[in-house]
Tab-separated table of C-alpha atoms in Angstrom:
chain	number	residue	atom	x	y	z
K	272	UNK	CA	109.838	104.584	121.863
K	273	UNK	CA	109.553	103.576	118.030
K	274	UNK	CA	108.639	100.364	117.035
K	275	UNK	CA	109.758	99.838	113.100
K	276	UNK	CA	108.336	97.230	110.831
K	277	UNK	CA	109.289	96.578	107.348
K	278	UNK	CA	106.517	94.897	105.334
K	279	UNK	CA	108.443	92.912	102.603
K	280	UNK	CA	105.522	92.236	99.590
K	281	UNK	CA	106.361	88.506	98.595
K	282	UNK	CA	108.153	88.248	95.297
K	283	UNK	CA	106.711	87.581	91.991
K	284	UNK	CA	104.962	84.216	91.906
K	285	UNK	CA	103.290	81.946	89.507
K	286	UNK	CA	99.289	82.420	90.013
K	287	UNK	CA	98.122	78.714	89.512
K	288	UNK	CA	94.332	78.781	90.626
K	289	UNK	CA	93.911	76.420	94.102
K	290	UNK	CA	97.498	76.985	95.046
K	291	UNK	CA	97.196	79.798	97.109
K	292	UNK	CA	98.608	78.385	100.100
K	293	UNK	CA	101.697	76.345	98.680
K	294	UNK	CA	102.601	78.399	95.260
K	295	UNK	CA	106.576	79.333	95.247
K	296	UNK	CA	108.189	82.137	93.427
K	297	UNK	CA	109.099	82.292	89.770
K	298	UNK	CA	112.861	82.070	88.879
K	299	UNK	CA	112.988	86.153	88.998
K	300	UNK	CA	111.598	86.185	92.120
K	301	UNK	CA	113.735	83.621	93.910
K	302	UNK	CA	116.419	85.861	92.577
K	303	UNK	CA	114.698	89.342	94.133
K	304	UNK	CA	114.796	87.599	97.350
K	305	UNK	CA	118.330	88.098	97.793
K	306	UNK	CA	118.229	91.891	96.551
K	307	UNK	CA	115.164	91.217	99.644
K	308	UNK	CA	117.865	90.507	101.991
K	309	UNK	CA	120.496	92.582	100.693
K	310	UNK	CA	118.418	95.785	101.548
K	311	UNK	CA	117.301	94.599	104.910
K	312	UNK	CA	120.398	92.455	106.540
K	313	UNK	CA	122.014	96.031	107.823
K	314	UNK	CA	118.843	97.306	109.424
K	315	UNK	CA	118.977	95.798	112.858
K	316	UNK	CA	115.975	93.619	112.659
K	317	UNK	CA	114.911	91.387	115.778
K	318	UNK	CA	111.817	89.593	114.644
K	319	UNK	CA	110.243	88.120	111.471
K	320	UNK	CA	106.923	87.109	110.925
K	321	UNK	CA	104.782	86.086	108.448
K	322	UNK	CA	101.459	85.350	106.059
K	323	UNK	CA	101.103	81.549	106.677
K	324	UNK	CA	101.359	81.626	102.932
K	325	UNK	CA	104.961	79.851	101.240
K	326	UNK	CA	105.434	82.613	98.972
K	327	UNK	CA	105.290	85.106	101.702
K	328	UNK	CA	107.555	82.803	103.605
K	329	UNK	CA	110.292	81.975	101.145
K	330	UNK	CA	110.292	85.690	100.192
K	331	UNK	CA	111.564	86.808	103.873
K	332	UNK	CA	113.372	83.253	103.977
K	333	UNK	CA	116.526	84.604	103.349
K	334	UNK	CA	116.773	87.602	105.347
K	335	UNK	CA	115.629	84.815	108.300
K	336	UNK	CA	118.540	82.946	107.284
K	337	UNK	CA	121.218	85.529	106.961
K	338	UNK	CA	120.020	86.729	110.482
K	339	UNK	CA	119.831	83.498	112.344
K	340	UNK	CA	116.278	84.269	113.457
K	341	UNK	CA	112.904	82.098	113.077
K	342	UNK	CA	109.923	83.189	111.071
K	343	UNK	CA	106.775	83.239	113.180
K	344	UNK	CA	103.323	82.825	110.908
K	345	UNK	CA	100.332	83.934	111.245
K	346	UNK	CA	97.182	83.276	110.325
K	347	UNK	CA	95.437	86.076	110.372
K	348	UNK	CA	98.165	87.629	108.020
K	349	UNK	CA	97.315	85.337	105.140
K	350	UNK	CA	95.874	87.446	101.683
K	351	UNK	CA	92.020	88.550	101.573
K	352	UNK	CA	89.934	85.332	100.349
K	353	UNK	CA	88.261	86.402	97.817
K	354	UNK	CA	85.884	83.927	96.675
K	355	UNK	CA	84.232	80.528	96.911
K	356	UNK	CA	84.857	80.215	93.213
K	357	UNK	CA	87.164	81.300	90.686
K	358	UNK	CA	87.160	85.046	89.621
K	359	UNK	CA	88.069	85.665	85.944
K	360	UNK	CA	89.411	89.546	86.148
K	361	UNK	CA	90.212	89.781	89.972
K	362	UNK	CA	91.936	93.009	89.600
K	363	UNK	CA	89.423	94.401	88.146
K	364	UNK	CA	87.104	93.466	91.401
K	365	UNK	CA	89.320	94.930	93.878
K	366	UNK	CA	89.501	98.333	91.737
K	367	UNK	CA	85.394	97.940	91.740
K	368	UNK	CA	85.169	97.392	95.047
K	369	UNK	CA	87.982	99.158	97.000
K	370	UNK	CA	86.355	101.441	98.799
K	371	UNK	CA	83.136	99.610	99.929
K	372	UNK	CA	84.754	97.960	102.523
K	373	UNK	CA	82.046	95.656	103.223
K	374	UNK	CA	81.455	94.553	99.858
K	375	UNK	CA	82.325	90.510	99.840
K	376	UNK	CA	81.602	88.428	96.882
K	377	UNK	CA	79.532	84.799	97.662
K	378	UNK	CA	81.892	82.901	99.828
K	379	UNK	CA	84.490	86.012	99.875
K	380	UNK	CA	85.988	87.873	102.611
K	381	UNK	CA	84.888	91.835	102.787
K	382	UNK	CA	88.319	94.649	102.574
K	383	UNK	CA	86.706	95.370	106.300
K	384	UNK	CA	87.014	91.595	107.409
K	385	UNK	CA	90.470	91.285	106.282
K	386	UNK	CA	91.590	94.565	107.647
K	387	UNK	CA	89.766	93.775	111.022
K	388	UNK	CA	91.598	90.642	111.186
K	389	UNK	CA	95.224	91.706	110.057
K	390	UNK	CA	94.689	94.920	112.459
K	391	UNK	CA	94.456	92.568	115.212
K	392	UNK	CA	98.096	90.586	114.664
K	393	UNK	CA	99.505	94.032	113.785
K	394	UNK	CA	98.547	96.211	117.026
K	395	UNK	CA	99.343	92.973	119.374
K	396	UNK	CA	102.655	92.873	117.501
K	397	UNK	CA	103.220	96.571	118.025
K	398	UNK	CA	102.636	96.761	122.021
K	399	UNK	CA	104.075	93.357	122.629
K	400	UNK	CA	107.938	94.080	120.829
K	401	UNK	CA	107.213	98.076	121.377
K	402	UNK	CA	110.868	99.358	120.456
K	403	UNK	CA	111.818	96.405	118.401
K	404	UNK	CA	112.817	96.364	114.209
K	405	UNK	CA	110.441	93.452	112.890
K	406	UNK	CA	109.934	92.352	109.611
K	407	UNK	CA	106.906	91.014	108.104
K	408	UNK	CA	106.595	88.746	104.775
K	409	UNK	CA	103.542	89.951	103.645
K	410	UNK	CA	100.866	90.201	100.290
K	411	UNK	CA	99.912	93.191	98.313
K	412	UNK	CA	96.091	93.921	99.262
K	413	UNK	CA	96.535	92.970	103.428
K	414	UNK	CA	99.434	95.363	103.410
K	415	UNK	CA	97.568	98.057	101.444
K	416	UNK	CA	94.503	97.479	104.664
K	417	UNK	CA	96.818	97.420	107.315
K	418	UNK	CA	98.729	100.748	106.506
K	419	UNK	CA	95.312	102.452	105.063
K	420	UNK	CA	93.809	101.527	108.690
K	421	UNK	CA	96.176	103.694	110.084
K	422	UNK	CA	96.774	106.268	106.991
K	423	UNK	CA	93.267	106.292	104.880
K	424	UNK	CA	95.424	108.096	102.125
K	425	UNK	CA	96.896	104.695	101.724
K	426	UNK	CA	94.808	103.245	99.060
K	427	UNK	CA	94.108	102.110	95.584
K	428	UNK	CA	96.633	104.357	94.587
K	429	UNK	CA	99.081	102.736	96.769
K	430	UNK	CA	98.182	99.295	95.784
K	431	UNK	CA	98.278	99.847	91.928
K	432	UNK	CA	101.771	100.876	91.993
K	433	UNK	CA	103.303	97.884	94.137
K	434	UNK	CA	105.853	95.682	92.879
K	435	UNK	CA	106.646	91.798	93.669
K	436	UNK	CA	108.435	92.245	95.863
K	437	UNK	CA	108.547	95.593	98.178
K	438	UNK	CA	109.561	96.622	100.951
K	439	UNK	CA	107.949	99.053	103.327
K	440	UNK	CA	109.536	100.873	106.591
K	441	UNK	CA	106.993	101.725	108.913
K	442	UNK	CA	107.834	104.195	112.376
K	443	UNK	CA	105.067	103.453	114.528
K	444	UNK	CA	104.951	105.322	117.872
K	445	UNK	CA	103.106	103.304	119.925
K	446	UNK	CA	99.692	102.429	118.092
K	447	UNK	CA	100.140	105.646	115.661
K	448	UNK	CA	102.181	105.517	112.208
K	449	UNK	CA	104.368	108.306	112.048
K	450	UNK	CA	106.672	107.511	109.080
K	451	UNK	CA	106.580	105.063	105.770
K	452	UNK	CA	109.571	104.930	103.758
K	453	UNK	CA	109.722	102.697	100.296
K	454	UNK	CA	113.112	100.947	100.527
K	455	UNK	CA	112.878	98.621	97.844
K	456	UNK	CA	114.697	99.336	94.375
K	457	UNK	CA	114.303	96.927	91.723
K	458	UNK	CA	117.786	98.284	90.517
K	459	UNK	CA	119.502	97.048	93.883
């Protein structure tokens, strides 16, 4: 029996350093949260969860809405921590250290750690709603680890050419992926 999940990348949002928790979404991308729930209201969808964080939240918020359903967080679904202190070209670490999966910087969380830890939610998810649709409001680099754990060709590649927001489908028999489909399109 297929399980489907549709990670939905949270919309664009204003970076504002010690915010990560609480930062919103920028006037576009309160307005790409309803192309968001235009794309997904048809697709039969039982659950949604999501990243702890409020722009993951408000980015699946309407598609919650429109389907009378709650949003369940979780933890262990928030974005990689980074850093004890501020980093002045992040992107520029994650392309350095991509593929050393251990790599952390002082205070940081390691690729590995975050994957380890997102892995977990996503495979108790999987058997415990086996056959369900489930969306999950999610963040560019902890989607990019959870697919690559099951797809390693999923990888910097795949990150570099996200967009705020996207949208994901992903056939999962059982624990194994079998199908990802990009369904978002900006010109919805």
């Amino acid at each position: 029996m297929n399980t489907i999940v549709y990670m939905v990348r949270h919309a664009e949002s204003p970076y504002d350093e010690g915010t990560e928790r609480t930062r919103g979404l920028t006037t576009k991308g309160k307005g790409d949260v309803e192309k968001v729930t235009e794309i997904l209201k048809e697709e039969g969808i039982d659950i949604i969860i999501s990243s702890p964080y409020n722009r993951a939240i408000l980015s699946i918020e309407g598609l919650a809405q429109n389907l009378g359903l709650d949003i369940e967080t979780f933890e262990d679904l928030r974005e990689r921590h980074f850093a004890g202190e501020i980093i002045e070209n992040l992107m520029s670490v994650i392309r350095e250290e991509f593929y050393d999966f251990d790599y952390s910087l002082p205070d940081g969380e390691s690729n590995s750690d975050c994957q380890n830890r997102s892995i977990s939610v996503i495979k108790n998810i999987l058997k415990e709603h086996s056959g369900k649709k489930i969306a999950i409001g999610t963040h560019g680099l902890v989607m990019t680890l959870m697919i690559n754990y099951f797809d390693s060709s999923y990888g910097l590649d795949f990150l570099n050419q996200l967009k705020k927001p996207d949208i994901y489908k992903l056939s999962f028999e059982n624990l194994e992926l079998k199908e990802v489909v990009r369904l978002w399109n900006e010109d919805f």
